[in-house]
Short mmCIF file of C-alpha atoms in Angstrom, two decimals:
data_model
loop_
_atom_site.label_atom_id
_atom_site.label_comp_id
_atom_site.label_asym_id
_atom_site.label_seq_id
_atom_site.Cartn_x
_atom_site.Cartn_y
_atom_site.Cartn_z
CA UNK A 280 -20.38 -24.96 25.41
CA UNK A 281 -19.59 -28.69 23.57
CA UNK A 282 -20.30 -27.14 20.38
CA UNK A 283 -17.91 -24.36 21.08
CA UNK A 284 -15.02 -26.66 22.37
CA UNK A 285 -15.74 -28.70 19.26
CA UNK A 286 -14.74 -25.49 17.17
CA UNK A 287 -11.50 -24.81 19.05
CA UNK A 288 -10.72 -28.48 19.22
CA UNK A 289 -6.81 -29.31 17.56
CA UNK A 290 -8.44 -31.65 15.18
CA UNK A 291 -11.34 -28.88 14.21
CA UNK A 292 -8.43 -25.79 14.06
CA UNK A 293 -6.27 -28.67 11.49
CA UNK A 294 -8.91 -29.71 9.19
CA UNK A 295 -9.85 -26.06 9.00
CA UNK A 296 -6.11 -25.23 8.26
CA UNK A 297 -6.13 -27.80 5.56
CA UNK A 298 -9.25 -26.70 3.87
CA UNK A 299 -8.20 -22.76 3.98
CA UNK A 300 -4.66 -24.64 2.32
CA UNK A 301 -6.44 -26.25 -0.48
CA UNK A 302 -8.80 -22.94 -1.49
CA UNK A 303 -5.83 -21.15 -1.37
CA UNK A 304 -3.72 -22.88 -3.88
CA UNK A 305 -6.67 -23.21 -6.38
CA UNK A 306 -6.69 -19.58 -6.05
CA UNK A 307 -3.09 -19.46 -7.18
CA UNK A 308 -3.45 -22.15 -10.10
CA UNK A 309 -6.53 -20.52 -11.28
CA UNK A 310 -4.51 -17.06 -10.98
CA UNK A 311 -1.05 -18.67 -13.27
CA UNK A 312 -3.40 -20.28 -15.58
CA UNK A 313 -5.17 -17.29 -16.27
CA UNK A 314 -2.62 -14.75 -15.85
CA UNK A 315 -2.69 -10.67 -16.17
CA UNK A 316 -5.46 -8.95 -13.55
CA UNK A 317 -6.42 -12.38 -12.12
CA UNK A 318 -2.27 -12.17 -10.82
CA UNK A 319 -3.02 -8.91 -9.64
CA UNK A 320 -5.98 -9.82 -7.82
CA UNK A 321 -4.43 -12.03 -5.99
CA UNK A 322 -1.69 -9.87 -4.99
CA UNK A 323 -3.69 -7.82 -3.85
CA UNK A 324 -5.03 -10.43 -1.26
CA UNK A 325 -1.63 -10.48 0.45
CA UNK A 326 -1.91 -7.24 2.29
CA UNK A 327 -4.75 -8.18 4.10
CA UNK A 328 -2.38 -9.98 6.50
CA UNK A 329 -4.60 -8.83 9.32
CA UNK A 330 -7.83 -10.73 8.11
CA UNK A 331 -6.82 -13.08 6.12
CA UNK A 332 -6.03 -17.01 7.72
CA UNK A 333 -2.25 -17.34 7.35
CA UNK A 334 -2.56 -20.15 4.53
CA UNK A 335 -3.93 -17.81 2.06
CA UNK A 336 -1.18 -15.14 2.79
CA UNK A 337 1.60 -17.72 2.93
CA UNK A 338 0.63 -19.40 -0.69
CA UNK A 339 -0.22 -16.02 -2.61
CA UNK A 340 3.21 -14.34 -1.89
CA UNK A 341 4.15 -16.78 -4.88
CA UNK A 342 2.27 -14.15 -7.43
CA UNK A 343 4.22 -11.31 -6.28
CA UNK A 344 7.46 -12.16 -8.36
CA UNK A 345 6.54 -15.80 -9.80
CA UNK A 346 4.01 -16.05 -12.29
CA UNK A 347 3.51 -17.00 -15.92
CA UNK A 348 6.84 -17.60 -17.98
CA UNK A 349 6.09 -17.74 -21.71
CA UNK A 350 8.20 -19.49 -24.11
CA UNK A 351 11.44 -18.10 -26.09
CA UNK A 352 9.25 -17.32 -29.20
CA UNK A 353 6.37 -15.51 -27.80
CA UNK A 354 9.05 -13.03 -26.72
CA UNK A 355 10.95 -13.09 -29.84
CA UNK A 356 7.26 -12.36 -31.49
CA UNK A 357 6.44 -9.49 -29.82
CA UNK A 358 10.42 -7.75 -30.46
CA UNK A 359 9.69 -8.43 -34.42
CA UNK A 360 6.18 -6.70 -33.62
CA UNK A 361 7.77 -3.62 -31.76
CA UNK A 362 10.73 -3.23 -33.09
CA UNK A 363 11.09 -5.00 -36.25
CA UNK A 364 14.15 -6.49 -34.95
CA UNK A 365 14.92 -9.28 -32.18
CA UNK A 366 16.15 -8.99 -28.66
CA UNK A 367 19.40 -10.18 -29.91
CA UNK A 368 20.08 -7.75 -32.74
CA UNK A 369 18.88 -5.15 -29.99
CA UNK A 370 20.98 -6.27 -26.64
CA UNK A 371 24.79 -7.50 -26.43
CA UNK A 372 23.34 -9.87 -24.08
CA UNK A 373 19.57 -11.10 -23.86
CA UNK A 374 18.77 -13.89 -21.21
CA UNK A 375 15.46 -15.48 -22.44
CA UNK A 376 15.79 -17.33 -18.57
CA UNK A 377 12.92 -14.57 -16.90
CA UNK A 378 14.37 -13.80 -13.55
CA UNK A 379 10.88 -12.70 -12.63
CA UNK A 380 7.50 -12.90 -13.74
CA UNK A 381 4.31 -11.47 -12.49
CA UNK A 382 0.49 -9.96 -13.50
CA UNK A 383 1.65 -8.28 -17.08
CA UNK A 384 4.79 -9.07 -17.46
CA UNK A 385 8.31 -11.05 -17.61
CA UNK A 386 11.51 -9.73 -16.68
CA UNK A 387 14.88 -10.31 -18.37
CA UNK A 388 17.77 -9.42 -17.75
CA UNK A 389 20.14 -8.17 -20.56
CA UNK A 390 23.50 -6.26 -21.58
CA UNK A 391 23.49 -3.45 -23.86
CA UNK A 392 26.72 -2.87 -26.75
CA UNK A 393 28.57 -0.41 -24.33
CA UNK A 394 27.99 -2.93 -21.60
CA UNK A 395 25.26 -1.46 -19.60
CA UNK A 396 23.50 -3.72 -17.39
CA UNK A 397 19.28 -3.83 -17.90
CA UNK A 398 16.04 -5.05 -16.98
CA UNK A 399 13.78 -5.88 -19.98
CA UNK A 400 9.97 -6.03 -19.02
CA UNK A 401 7.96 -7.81 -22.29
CA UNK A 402 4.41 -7.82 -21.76
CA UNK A 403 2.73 -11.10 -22.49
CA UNK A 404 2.21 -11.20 -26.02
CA UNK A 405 -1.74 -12.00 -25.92
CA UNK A 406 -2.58 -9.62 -22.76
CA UNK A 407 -4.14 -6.38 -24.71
CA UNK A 408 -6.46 -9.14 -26.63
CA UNK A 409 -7.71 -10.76 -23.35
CA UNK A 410 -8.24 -7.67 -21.47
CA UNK A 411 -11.63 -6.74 -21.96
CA UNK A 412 -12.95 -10.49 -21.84
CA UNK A 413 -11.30 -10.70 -18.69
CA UNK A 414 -12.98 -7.63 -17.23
CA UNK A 415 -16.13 -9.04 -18.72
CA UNK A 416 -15.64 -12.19 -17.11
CA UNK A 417 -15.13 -10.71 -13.51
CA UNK A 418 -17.89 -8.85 -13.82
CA UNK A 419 -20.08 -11.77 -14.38
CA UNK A 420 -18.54 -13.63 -10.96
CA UNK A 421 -19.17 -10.66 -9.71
CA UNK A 422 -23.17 -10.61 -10.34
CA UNK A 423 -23.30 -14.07 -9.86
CA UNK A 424 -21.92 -13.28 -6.40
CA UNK A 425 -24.19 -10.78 -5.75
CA UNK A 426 -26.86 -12.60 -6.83
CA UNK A 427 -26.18 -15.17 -4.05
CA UNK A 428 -25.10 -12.48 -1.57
CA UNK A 429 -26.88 -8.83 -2.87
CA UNK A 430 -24.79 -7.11 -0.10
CA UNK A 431 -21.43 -7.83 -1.70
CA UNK A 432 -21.66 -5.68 -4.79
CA UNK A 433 -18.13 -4.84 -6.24
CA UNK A 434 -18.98 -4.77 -9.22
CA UNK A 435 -18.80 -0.56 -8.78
CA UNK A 436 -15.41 -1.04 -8.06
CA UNK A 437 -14.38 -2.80 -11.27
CA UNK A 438 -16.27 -0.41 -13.53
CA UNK A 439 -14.24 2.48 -11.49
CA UNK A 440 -10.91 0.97 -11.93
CA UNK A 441 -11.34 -0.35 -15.42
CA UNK A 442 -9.57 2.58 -17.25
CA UNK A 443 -6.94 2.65 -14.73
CA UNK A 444 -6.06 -0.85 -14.75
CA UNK A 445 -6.11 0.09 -18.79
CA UNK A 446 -3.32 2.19 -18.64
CA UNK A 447 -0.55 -0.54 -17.06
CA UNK A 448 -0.91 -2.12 -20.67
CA UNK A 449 1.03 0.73 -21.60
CA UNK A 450 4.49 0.39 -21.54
CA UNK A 451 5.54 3.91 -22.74
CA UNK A 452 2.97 5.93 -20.08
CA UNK A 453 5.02 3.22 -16.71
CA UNK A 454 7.67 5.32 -18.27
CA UNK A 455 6.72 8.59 -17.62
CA UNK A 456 5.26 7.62 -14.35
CA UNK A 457 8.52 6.67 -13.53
CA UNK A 458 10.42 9.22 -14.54
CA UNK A 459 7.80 11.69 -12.98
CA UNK A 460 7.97 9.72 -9.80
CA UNK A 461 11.82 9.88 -9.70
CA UNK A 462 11.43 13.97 -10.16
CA UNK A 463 9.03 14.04 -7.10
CA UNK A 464 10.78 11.78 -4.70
CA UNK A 465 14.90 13.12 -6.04
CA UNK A 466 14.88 15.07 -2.40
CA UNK A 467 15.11 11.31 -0.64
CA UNK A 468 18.82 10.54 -1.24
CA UNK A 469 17.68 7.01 -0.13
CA UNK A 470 15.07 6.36 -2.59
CA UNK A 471 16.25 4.89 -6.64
CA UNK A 472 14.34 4.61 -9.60
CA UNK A 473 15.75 3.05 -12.39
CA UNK A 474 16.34 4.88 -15.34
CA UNK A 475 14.76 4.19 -18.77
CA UNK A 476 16.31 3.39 -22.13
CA UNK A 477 13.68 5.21 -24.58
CA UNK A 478 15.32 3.78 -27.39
CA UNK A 479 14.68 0.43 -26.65
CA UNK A 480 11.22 0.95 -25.14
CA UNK A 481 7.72 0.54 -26.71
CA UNK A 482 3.78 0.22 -25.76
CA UNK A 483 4.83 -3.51 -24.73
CA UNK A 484 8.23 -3.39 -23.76
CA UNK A 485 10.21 -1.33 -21.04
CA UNK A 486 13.96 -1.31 -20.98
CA UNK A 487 15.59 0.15 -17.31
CA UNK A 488 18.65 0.45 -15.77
CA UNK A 489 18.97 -3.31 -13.73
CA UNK A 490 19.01 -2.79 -9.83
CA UNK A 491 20.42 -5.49 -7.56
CA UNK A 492 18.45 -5.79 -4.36
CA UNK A 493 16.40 -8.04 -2.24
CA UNK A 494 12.51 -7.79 -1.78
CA UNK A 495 11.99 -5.46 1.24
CA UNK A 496 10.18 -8.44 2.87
CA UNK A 497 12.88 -10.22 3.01
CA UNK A 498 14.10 -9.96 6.71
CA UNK A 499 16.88 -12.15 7.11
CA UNK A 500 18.81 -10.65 3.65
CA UNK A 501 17.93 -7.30 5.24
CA UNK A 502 19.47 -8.52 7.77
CA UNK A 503 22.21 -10.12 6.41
CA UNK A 504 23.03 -6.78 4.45
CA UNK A 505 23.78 -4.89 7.41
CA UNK A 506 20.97 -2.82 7.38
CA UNK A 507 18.21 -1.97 9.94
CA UNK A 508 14.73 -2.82 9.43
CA UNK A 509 13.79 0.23 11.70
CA UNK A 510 15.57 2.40 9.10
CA UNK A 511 14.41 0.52 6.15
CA UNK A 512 10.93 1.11 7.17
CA UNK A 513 11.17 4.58 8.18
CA UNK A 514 12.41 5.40 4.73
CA UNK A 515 9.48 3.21 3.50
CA UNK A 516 6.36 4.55 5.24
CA UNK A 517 8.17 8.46 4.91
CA UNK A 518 8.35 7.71 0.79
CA UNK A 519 4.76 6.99 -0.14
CA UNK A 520 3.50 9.23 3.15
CA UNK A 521 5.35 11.98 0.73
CA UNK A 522 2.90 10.80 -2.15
CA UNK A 523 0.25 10.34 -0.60
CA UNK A 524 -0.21 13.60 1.85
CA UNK A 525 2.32 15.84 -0.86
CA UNK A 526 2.79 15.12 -3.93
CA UNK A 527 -0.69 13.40 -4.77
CA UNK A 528 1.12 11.55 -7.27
CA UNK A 529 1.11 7.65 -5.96
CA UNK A 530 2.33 4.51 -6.49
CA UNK A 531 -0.70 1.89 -6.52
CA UNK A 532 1.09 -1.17 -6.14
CA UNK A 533 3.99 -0.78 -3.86
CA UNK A 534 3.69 -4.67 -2.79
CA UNK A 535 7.21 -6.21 -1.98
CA UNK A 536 8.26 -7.24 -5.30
CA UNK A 537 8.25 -3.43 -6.34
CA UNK A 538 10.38 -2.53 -3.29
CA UNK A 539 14.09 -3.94 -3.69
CA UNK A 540 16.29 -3.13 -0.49
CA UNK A 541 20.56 -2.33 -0.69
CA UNK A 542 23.07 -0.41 0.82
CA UNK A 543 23.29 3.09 -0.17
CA UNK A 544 26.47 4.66 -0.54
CA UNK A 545 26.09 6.20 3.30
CA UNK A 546 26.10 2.17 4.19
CA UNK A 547 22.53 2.58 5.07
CA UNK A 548 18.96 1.07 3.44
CA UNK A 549 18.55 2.27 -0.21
CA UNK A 550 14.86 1.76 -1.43
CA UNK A 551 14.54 0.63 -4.99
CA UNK A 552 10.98 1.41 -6.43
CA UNK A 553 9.53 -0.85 -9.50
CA UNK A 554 6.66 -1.45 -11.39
CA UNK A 555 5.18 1.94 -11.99
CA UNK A 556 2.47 1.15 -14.56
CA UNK A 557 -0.48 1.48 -12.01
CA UNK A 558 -0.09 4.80 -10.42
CA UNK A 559 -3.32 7.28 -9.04
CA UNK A 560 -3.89 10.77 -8.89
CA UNK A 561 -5.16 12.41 -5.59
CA UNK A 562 -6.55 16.08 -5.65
CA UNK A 563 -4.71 19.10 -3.67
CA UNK A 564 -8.29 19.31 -2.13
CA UNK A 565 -9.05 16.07 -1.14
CA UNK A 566 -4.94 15.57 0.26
CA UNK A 567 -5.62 18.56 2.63
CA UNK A 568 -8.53 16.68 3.97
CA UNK A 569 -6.50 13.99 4.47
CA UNK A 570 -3.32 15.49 5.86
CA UNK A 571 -5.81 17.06 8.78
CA UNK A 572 -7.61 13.86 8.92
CA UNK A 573 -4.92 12.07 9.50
CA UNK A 574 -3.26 14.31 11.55
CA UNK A 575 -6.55 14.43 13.77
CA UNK A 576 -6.91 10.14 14.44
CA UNK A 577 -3.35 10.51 15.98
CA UNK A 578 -4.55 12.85 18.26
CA UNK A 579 -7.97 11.76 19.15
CA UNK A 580 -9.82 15.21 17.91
CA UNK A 581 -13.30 13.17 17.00
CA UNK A 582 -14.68 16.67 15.73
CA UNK A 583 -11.61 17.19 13.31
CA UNK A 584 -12.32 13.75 12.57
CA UNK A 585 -15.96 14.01 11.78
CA UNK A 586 -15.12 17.10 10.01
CA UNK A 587 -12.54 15.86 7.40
CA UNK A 588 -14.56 12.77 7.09
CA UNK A 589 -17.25 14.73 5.59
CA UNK A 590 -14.61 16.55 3.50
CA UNK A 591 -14.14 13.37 1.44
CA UNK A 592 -17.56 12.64 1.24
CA UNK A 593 -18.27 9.80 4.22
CA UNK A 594 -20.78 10.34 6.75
CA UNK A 595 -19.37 7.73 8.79
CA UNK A 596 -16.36 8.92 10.16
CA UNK A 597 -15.52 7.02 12.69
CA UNK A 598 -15.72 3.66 10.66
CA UNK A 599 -14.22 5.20 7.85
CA UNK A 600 -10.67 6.36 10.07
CA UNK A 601 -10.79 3.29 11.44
CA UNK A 602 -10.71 1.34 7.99
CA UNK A 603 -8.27 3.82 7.05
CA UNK A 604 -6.16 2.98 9.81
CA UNK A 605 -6.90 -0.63 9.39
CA UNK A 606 -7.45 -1.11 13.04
CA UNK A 607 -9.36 -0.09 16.13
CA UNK A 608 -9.32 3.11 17.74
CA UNK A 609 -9.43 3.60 21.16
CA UNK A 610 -10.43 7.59 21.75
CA UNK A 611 -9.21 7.35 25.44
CA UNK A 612 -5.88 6.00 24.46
CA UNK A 613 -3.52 8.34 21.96
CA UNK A 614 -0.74 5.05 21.54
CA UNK A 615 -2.01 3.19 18.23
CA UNK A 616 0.06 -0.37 18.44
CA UNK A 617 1.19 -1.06 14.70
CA UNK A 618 0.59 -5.33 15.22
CA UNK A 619 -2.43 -5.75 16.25
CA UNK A 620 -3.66 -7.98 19.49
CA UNK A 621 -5.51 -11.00 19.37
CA UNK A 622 -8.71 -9.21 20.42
CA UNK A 623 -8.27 -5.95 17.54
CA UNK A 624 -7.80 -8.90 15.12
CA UNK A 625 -11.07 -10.02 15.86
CA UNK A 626 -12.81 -7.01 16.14
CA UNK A 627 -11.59 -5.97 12.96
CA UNK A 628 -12.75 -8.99 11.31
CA UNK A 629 -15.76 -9.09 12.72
CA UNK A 630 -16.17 -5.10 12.01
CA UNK A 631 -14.97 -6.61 8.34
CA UNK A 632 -18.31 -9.46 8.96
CA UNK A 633 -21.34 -7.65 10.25
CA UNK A 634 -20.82 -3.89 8.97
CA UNK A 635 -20.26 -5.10 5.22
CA UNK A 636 -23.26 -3.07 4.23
CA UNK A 637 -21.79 0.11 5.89
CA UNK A 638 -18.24 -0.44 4.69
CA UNK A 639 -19.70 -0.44 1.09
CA UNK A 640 -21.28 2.67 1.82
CA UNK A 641 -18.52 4.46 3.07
CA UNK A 642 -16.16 3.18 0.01
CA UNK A 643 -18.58 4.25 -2.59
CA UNK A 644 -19.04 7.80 -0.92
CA UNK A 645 -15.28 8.77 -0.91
CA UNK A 646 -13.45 10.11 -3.78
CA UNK A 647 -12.73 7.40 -6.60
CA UNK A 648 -8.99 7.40 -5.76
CA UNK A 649 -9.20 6.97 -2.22
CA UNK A 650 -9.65 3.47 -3.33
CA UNK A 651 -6.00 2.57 -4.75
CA UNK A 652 -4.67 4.99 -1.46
CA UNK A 653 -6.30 2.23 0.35
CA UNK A 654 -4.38 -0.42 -1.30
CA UNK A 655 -1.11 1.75 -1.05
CA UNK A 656 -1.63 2.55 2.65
CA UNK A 657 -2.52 -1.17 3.78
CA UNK A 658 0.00 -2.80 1.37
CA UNK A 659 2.55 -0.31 3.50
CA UNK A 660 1.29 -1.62 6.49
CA UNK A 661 1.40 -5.08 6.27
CA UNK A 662 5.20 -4.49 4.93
CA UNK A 663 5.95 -2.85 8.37
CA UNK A 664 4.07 -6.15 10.18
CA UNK A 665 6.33 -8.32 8.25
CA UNK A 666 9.81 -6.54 9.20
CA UNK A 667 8.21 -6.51 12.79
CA UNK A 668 6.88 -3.00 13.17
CA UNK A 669 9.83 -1.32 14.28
CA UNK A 670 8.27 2.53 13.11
CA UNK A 671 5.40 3.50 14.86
CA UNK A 672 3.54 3.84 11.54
CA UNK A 673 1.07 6.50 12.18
CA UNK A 674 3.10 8.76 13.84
CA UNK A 675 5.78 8.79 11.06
CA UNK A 676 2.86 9.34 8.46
CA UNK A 677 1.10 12.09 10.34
CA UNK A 678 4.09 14.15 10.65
CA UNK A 679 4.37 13.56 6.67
CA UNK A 680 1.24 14.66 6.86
CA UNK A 681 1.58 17.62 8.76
CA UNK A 682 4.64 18.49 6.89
CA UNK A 683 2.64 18.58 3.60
CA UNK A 684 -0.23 20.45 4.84
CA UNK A 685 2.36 23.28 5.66
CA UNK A 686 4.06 22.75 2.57
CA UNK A 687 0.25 23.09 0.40
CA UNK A 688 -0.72 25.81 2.36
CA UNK A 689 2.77 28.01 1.88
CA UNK A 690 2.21 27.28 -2.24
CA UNK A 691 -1.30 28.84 -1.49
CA UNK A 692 -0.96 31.46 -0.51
CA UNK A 693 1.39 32.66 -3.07
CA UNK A 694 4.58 32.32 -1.65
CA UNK A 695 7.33 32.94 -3.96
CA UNK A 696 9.61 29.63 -4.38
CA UNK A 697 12.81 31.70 -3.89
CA UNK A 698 11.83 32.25 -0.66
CA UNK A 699 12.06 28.25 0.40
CA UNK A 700 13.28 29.34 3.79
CA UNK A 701 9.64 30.76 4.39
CA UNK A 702 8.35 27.91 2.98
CA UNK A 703 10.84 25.25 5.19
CA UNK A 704 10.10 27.73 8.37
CA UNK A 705 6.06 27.57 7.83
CA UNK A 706 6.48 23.32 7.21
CA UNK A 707 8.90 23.03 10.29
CA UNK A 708 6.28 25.14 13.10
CA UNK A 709 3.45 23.03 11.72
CA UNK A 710 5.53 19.77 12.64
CA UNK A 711 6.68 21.19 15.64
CA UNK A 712 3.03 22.23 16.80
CA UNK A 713 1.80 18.67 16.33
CA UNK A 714 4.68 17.46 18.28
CA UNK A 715 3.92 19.72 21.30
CA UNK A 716 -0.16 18.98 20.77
CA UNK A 717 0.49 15.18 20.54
CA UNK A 718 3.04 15.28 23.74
CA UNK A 719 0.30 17.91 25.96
CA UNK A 720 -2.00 15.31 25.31
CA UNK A 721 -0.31 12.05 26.30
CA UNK A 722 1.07 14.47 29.44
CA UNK A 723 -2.74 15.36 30.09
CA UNK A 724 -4.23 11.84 29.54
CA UNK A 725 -1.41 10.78 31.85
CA UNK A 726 -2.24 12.99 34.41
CA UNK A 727 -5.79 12.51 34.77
CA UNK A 728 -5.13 8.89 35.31
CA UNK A 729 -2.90 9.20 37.66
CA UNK A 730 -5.05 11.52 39.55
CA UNK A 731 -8.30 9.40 39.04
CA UNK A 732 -6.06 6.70 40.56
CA UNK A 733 -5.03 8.74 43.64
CA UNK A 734 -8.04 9.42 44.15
CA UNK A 735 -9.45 5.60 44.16
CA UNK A 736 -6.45 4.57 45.94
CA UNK A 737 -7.05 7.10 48.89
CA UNK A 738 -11.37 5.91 48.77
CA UNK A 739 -12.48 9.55 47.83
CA UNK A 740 -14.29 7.51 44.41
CA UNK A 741 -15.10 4.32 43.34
CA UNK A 742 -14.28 3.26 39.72
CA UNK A 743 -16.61 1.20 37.32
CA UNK A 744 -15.42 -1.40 35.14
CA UNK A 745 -15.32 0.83 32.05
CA UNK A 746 -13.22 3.77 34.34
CA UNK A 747 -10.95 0.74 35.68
CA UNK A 748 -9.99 -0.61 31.95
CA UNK A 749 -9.51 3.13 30.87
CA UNK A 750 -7.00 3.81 32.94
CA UNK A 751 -4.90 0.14 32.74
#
């Protein structure tokens, strides 16, 4: 009992605080010194809100949109490399001032001759060169690691995402994900891509339309705009629930320097969506399984659950939907709270502590892109957290998901695509089916507690702890 008040005590909680400080802005020198996927890494880190201590969270949010910022004539290098030319003989205007740098990149902001504003992205100049010594060296840390700890083994996850990580050196292919992405998504009058200038865009540089707007974690412009942050993350969650359970098409890095927030021409949030060099590709297959799975955790159906589990390849189901949902799951309670209490945040990090070997399994046995969904879905969800989860999350995302089941299944059969109102008819009774199920099930679980509660009340059954705490 000492020992435990010794661990809680202020000074105990402060020194602790201090030393979580001091590893966490090593991390971030060591990340700016060394630049490219040691930024990314690190970004990454920040959407683990949930299980991380608040110091690391706080002092990595600097890597999301302030990184490295090379000098003038690294920049002016690279143009004469590209282009044969410099950024002034190319631009009207060319601020060599970066207005934001990050993993790969630098961003400048320039003018072209017919007064065009634009966002020039210049890769730094020495990243290609360092690429695969920088794999190779985090794949030594990585064996060292496991050498001192043989259950953490990521070094399966590195080899995986190797050749995707790869293709974000490429300049011209962020294009065509962008472009492809803004062909996908042109149905959501409240989503923006910016367009690209081909003519001024190469393997290492990316010229695109400039787009004012604040980071969509940033609540008090939000705020200050006008603008909701219920509707601004409804329109967040519904765009990459359309990738992910739809289009299969999706954007691996949606952290919140690649989502810029501004009023739309209705007065109302307008998403802005950047950075689209690291982008994955999820089967029609393997999104039905998901749409269902999804679609099932909402409404507590542990067989669908175990059944779509398997579908993707994981045995465990029930620790797999619940790392999917990055939080518990209560089967005898349909509500699923999108901030997590005090207790969930411990079970989930000590579900994170002392089923590490199972977690492994379970991420090596799903498909290999399930792994940057993972990153998109709990990047998405710690965005909510931060404007104060006013969407319930996993309702919006399983009626997405429900929606593009319907959707798959009408292009499946055959259905022509002049008859969309077949097509909108088949999408719109799925939805509304879910609805009804999710609402006769609340109704029923309502019900039965009430009655179990008569029925205590009146002395016609006792109630065991376990019954009692079900039906609070």
């Amino acid at each position: 009992m000492w020992l435990f008040g010794a661990w809680m005590s202020p000074s105990y909680l402060a020194e602790m605080s201090a030393c979580h400080q001091r590893a966490a802005e090593c991390m971030v020198e060591g990340a700016i010194r060394n630049g490219g996927i040691y930024i990314k890494l690190g970004q990454g880190l920040c959407s683990f809100n949930h299980l991380l201590p608040p110091e690391y969270i706080r002092t990595l949010q600097i890597l999301e949109d302030k990184a490295l910022n090379r000098r003038y004539k690294e920049v002016d290098a690279l143009f004469r490399e590209d282009f044969n030319k410099t950024p002034e003989q190319l631009f009207k205007t060319f601020d060599h001032e970066p207005i934001a740098a990050a993993s790969l990149a630098q961003v400048h902001k320039a003018e072209l001759f017919d007064g065009t504003p634009v966002a020039v992205k210049v890769q730094y100049i020495d990243l290609r060169d360092r690429f695969d010594g920088d794999i190779r060296t985090l794949e030594i840390l990585l064996d060292i690691v496991k050498f001192m700890h043989p259950s953490f083994g990521f070094r399966w996850v590195l080899k995986d995402l190797k050749g995707t990580l790869a293709q974000e050196l490429d300049f011209e292919n962020e294009a065509k994900n962008s472009e492809r992405c803004a062909e996908e998504l042109k149905h959501f009058s409240f989503v923006t891509v910016p367009k690209v200038f081909w003519e001024l865009t190469s393997k290492r540089v990316l010229t695109a339309e400039f787009c004012n707007g604040c980071k969509i974690n940033n609540v008090e412009e939000i705020k200050r705009q006008g603008l909701s942050l219920k509707d601004t993350a409804d329109k967040l969650i519904r765009t990459f629930a359309e990738q992910i359970f739809y289009t299969g098409f999706i954007h691996a890095d949606p952290h919140p320097g690649n989502v810029l927030v501004r009023r739309g021409p209705d007065n109302k949030a307008e998403l802005v969506l950047l950075d689209h060099g690291l982008y994955e590709y999820l089967s029609q297959c393997d999104r039905v399984a998901l749409c269902k799975l999804w679609r099932s955790i909402v409404l507590r159906d542990e067989a669908a659950m175990e059944k779509y589990s398997n579908a993707l390849g994981v045995k465990e189901y029930f620790l797999f939907c619940e790392m999917l949902l990055q939080r518990p799951i209560n089967m005898r309670q349909l509500g699923l709270s999108n901030i997590l209490s005090r207790e969930e945040t411990a079970y989930m990090r000590e579900m994170a502590s002392h089923r590490f070997d199972s977690i492994m399994q379970v991420l090596k046995s799903m498909p290999r892109p399930m792994l940057l969904v993972f990153r998109n879905i709990n990047t998405v969800r710690s965005i909510n957290i931060t404007l104060g989860a006013p969407v319930d999350r996993y309702f919006v995302m399983a009626k997405s998901a429900v929606r593009g089941w319907g959707r798959i299944q009408a292009e499946r059969t055959g259905m022509l695509p002049r008859f969309w109102v077949f097509r909108w008819v088949r999408t719109t009774w799925e939805s509304l089916k879910f609805e009804l199920a999710l609402r006769w099930e609340m109704a029923s679980m309502s019900v039965t507690r009430s009655f179990l509660s008569l029925l205590s009340y009146v002395g016609l059954i006792s109630l065991d702890a376990e019954m009692y705490e079900y039906l609070r």
